[in-house]
XYZ file of C-alpha atoms in Angstrom:
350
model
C 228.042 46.553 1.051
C 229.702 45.001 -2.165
C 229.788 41.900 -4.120
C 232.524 40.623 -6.540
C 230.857 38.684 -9.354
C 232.396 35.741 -11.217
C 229.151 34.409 -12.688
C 227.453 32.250 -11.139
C 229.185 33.185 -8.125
C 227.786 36.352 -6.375
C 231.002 37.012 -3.345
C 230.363 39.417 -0.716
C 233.284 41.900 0.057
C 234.641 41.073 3.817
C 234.971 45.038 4.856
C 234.104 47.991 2.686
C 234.699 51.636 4.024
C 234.441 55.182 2.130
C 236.425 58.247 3.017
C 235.613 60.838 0.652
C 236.173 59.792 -2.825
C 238.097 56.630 -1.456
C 236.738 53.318 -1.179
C 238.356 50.253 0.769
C 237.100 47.179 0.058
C 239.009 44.510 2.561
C 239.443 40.807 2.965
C 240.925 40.350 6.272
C 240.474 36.643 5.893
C 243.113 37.004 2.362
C 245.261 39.720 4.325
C 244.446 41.706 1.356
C 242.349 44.680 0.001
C 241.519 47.145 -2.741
C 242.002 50.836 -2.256
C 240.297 52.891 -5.200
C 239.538 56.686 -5.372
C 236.392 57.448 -7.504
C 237.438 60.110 -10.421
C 234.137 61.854 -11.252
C 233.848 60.052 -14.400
C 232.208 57.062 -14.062
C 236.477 55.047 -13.262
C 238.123 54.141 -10.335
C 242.238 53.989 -9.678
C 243.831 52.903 -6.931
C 245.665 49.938 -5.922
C 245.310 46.121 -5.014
C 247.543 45.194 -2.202
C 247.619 41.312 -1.954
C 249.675 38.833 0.272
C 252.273 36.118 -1.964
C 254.399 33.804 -1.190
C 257.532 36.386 -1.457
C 255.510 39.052 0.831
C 253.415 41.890 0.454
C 252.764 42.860 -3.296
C 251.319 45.871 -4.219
C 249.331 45.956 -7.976
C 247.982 49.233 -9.776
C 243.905 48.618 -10.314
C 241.248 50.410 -12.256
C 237.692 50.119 -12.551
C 235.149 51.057 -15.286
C 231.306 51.180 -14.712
C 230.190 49.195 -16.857
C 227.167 46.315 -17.501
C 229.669 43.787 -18.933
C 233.438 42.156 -18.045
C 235.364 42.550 -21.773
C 233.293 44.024 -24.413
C 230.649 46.162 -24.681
C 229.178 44.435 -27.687
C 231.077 40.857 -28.551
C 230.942 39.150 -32.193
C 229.052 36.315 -32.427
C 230.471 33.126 -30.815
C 232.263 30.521 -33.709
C 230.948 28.069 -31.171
C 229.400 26.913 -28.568
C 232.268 25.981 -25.777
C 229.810 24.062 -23.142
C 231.308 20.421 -21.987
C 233.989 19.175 -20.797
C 238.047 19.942 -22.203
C 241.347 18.718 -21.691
C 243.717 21.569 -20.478
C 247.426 21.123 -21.279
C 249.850 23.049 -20.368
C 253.135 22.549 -21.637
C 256.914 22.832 -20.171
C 259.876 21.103 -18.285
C 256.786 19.494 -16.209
C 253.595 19.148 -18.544
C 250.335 19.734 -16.320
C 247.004 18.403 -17.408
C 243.851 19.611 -16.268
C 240.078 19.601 -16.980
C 238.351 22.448 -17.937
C 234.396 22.593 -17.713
C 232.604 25.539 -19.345
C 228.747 26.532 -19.690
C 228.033 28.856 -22.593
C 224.958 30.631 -22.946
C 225.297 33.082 -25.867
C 228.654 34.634 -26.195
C 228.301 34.500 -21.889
C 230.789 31.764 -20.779
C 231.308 30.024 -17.085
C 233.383 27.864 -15.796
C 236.739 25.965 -14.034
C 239.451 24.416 -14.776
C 240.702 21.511 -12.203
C 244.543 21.063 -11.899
C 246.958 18.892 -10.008
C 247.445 21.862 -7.551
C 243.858 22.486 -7.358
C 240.564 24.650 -9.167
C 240.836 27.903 -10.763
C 237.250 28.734 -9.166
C 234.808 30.655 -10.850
C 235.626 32.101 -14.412
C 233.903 34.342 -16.124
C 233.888 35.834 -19.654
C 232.518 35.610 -22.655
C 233.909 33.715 -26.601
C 233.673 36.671 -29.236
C 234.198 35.449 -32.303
C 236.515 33.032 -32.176
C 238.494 34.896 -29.006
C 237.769 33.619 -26.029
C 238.296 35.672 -22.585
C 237.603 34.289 -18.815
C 239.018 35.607 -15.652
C 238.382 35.872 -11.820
C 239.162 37.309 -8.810
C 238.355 36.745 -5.116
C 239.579 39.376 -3.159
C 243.481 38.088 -3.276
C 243.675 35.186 -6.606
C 243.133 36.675 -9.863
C 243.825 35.103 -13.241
C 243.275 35.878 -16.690
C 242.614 33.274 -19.423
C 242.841 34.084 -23.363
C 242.777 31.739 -25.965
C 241.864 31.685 -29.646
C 239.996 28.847 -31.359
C 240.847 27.002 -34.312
C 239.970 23.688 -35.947
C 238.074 22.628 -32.254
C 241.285 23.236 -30.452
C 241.470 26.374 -27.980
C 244.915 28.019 -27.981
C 245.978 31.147 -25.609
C 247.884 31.759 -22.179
C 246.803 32.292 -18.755
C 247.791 35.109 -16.631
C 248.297 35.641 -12.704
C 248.035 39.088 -11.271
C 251.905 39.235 -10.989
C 252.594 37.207 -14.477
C 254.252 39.645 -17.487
C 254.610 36.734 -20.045
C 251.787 34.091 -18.925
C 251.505 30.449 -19.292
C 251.028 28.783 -22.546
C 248.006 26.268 -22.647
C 245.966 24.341 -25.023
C 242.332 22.887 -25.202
C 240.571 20.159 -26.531
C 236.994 18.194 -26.306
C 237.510 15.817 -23.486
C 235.247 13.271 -25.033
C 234.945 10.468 -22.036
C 238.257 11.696 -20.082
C 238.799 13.018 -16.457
C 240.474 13.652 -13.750
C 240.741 12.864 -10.225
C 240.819 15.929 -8.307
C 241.502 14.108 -5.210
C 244.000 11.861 -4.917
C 243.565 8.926 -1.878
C 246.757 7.673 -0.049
C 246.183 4.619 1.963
C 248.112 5.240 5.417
C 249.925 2.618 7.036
C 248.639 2.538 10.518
C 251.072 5.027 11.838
C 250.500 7.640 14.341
C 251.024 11.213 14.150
C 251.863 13.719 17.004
C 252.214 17.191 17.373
C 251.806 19.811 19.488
C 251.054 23.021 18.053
C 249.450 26.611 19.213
C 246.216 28.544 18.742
C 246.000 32.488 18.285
C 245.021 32.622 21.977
C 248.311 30.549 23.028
C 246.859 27.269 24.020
C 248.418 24.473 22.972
C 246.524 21.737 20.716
C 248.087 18.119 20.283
C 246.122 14.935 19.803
C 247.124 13.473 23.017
C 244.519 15.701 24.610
C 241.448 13.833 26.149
C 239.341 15.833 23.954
C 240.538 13.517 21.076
C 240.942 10.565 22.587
C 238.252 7.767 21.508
C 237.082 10.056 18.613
C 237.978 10.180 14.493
C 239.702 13.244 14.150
C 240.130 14.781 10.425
C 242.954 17.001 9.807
C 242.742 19.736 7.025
C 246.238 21.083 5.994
C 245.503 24.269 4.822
C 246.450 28.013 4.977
C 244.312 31.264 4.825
C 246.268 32.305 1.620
C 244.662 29.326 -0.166
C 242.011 29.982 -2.287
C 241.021 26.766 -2.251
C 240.763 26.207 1.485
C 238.574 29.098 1.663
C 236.330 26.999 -0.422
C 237.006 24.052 1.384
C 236.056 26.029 4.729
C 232.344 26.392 3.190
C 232.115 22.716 3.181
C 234.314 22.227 6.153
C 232.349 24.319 8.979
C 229.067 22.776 8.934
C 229.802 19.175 8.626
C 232.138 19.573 11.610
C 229.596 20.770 13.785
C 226.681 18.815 12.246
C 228.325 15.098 12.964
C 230.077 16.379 16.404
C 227.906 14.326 18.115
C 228.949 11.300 16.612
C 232.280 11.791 17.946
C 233.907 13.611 14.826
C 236.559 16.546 15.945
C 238.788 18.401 13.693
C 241.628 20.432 13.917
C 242.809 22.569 11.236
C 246.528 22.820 10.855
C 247.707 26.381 9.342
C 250.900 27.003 7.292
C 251.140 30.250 6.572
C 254.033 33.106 4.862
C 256.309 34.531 6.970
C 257.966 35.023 10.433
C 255.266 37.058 11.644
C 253.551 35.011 14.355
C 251.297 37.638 15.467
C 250.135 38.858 11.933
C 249.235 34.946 10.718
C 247.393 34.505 13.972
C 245.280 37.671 13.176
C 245.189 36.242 9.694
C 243.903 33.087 10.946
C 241.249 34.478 13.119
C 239.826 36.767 10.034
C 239.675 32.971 8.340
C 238.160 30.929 11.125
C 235.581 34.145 11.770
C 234.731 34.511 8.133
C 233.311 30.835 7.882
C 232.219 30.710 11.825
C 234.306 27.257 11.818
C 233.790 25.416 15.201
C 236.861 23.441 15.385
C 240.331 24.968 16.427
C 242.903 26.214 14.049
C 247.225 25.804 14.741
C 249.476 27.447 13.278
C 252.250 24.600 12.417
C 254.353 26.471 10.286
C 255.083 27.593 6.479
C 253.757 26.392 3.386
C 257.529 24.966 2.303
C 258.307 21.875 2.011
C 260.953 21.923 4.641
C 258.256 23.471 7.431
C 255.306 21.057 6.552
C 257.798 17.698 6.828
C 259.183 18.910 9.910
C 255.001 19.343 11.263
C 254.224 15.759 10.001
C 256.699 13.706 9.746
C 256.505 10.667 7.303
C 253.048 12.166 6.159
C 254.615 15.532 4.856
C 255.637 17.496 2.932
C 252.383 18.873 1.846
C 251.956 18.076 -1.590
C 248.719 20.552 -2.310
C 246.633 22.666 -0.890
C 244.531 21.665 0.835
C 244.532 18.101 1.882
C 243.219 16.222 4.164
C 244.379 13.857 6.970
C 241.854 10.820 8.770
C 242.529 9.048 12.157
C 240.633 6.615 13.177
C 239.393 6.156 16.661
C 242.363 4.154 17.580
C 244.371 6.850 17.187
C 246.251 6.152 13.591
C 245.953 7.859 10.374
C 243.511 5.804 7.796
C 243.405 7.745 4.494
C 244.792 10.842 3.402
C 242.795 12.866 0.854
C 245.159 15.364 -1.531
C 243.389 18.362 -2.654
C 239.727 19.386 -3.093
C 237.726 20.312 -5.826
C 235.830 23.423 -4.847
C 232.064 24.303 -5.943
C 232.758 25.943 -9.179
C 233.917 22.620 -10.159
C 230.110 21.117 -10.264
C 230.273 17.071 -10.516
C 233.695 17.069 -9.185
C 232.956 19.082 -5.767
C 230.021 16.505 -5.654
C 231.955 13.434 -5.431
C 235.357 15.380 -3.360
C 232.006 15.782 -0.595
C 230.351 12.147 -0.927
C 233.683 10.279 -0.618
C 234.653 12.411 2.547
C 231.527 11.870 3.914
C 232.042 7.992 3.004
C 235.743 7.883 4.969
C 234.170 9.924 8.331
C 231.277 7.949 8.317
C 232.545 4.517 8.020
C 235.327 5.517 10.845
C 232.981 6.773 13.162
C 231.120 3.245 13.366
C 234.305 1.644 14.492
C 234.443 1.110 18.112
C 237.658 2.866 20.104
C-alpha cells in the first residue's frame, strides 16, 4: 500500500507491486504509473510514464526519503500567505484565476481555480520570501514558484512536460471572486445520441430507462483530473436520489483511436469510484469530436461540465466546469447549486 500526499489530501496509490528492488506504483484509472528501482541509499530512479493529449509520454523521476517536500530547514516566512489572491497570468489570452492558500508556519496549502478548472491540492511551503507549491496525482503534476515583493507574488508555474513555464502574478483578492461554474440557460432543445459502453451495448436517451426521468449528463474523460474529483461527488448522489427518478449517463471523450484501450481506461475510472450509472465513450476531447456528439450544445468548452434534462425530455441548464474539494467554499456552492437544479427538476411532473 501507498499514499501520495498533497497536504491535506492523503491519495491512495491505485496498484502498487515490488519485484526486487523495483516498485510499480499504477493508476489504471489515469492510464499511467511510476516505475522506480530503490538504490540502496535511501533514492529512488526510475520513470513516470503518463498519458497526454499527444500520446504516451515518458518522464525521468527520482525520489528522496525525506520528512519534508523542498527544504530540509526553510527561512522564516516574510509573511503569512493565508486568504484569498488574484492569479493573473499574462499572454495573447490573459487568464485570471483565484488562488486560496492556508499557511501555518512556513507549511503552505492550497488551489488555485481557473477558467479551465482547479489545480487541486498544492503543497509547499514560503521560505523567506520564496515561495514553492506543487502536486501530483498519479498523472497531473505542476510546479508553482514565485517570489514576493511589496504584497505582490511573482514566479511561473510548471507542468511535468513544461521547459520554460508560465509566467503569473499574485495579489490580495480583497472582496473579489470567481465563478468556477459557469450556468448556460438551454433553450428547450433536445439532444440525441446513441453511443456505446465497454461491454458494446448501446446507450441513447430514447431508451425507456430514461423516459419520464431527469437525466444529468457529465461530459468528462478519465484523463481529467478534475472529473476524477468530480466522480467523488458524482457516484453517491447518483445512487442516493435514484429513487426519485434521477439517472445519469456519463459521456467519455477520450485520446486516441484506440477503442479498446479507452474502454479499459474507462472501466479502471468507473471501478475506481464504484459509479452506478453507465459510462459512453462519444469520442475525443477536440473540439471537432465533442460538436459532432452534441450538436448545438458542443463543443465542450471545459472539463468537466455538466448537462440537465428535464423530465420532458429537453435540456434545462448546462453547468461548465466544477470546482473540486481542494477548492473549499467554492466546491461547497459547485455541490449546493447542483443539488438545487436536480432537485427542483425532479418535482416536475413528466
Amino acid at each position: 500500500m501507498a499514499f501520495i500526499k498533497n497536504p491535506p489530501e492523503k491519495l491512495r496509490v491505485e496498484s502498487v507491486s515490488v519485484e526486487g528492488e523495483t516498485i510499480t506504483l499504477a493508476f489504471p484509472s489515469y492510464n499511467s504509473r511510476l516505475v522506480l528501482v530503490h538504490g540502496g541509499d535511501d533514492t529512488l530512479t526510475g520513470r513516470a510514464e503518463v498519458k497526454r493529449s499527444s500520446g504516451p509520454v515518458t518522464l525521468a523521476a527520482t525520489g528522496t526519503r525525506a520528512a519534508y517536500r523542498f527544504t530540509p530547514t526553510p527561512a522564516k516566512p516574510a509573511a503569512d500567505l493565508s486568504g484569498k489572491w488574484l492569479v493573473s497570468f499574462q499572454g495573447v489570452k490573459p487568464v485570471m484565476g483565484l488562488a486560496q492558500f492556508k499557511q501555518v508556519g512556513n507549511q503552505i496549502s492550497g488551489s488555485v481555480q481557473l477558467p479551465s478548472g482547479d489545480t487541486r491540492y498544492l503543497a509547499g511551503e514560503l521560505a523567506g520570501n520564496k515561495l514553492s507549491l506543487s502536486t501530483f496525482d498519479g498523472s497531473f503534476s505542476a510546479l508553482w514558484l514565485a517570489d514576493l515583493a511589496n504584497g505582490v507574488l511573482t514566479g511561473k508555474q510548471f507542468a511535468a512536460t513544461s521547459k520554460d513555464g508560465s509566467a503569473w502574478t499574485a495579489k490580495r483578492a480583497g472582496g473579489a471572486g470567481i465563478e468556477a461554474v459557469a450556468v448556460e440557460k438551454a433553450s428547450g432543445q433536445t439532444l440525441a445520441f446513441r453511443f456505446p459502453t465497454s461491454d458494446g451495448k448501446m446507450i441513447s436517451l430514447a431508451d425507456s430507462r430514461y423516459k419520464g426521468k431527469v437525466v444529468v449528463i457529465t461530459l468528462g474523460g478519465a484523463w481529467c483530473p478534475n472529473c476524477h474529483d468530480e466522480a467523488i461527488f458524482m457516484g453517491p448522489y447518483a445512487a442516493q436520489r435514484a429513487r426519485e427518478g434521477l439517472e445519469v449517463i456519463g459521456m467519455q471523450f477520450e485520446y486516441g483511436d484506440d477503442q479498446a484501450r479507452a474502454f479499459k481506461q474507462m472501466n479502471s475510472f468507473q471501478a475506481r469510484y464504484r459509479l452506478p450509472y453507465p459510462l459512453v465513450l462519444a469520442g475525443q476531447p477536440t473540439p471537432e469530436s465533442t460538436k459532432a456528439a452534441l450538436g448545438a450544445l458542443g463543443p465542450v468548452k471545459v472539463y468537466p461540465s455538466t448537462i440537465f434534462i428535464g423530465r420532458d425530455g429537453k435540456v434545462r441548464e448546462v453547468h461548465v466546469g466544477w470546482a473540486g474539494p481542494a477548492t473549499g467554499a467554492l466546491n461547497v456552492k459547485a455541490k449546493r447549486d447542483f443539488d438545487t437544479v436536480v432537485t427542483r427538476l425532479l418535482r416536475e411532473k413528466a
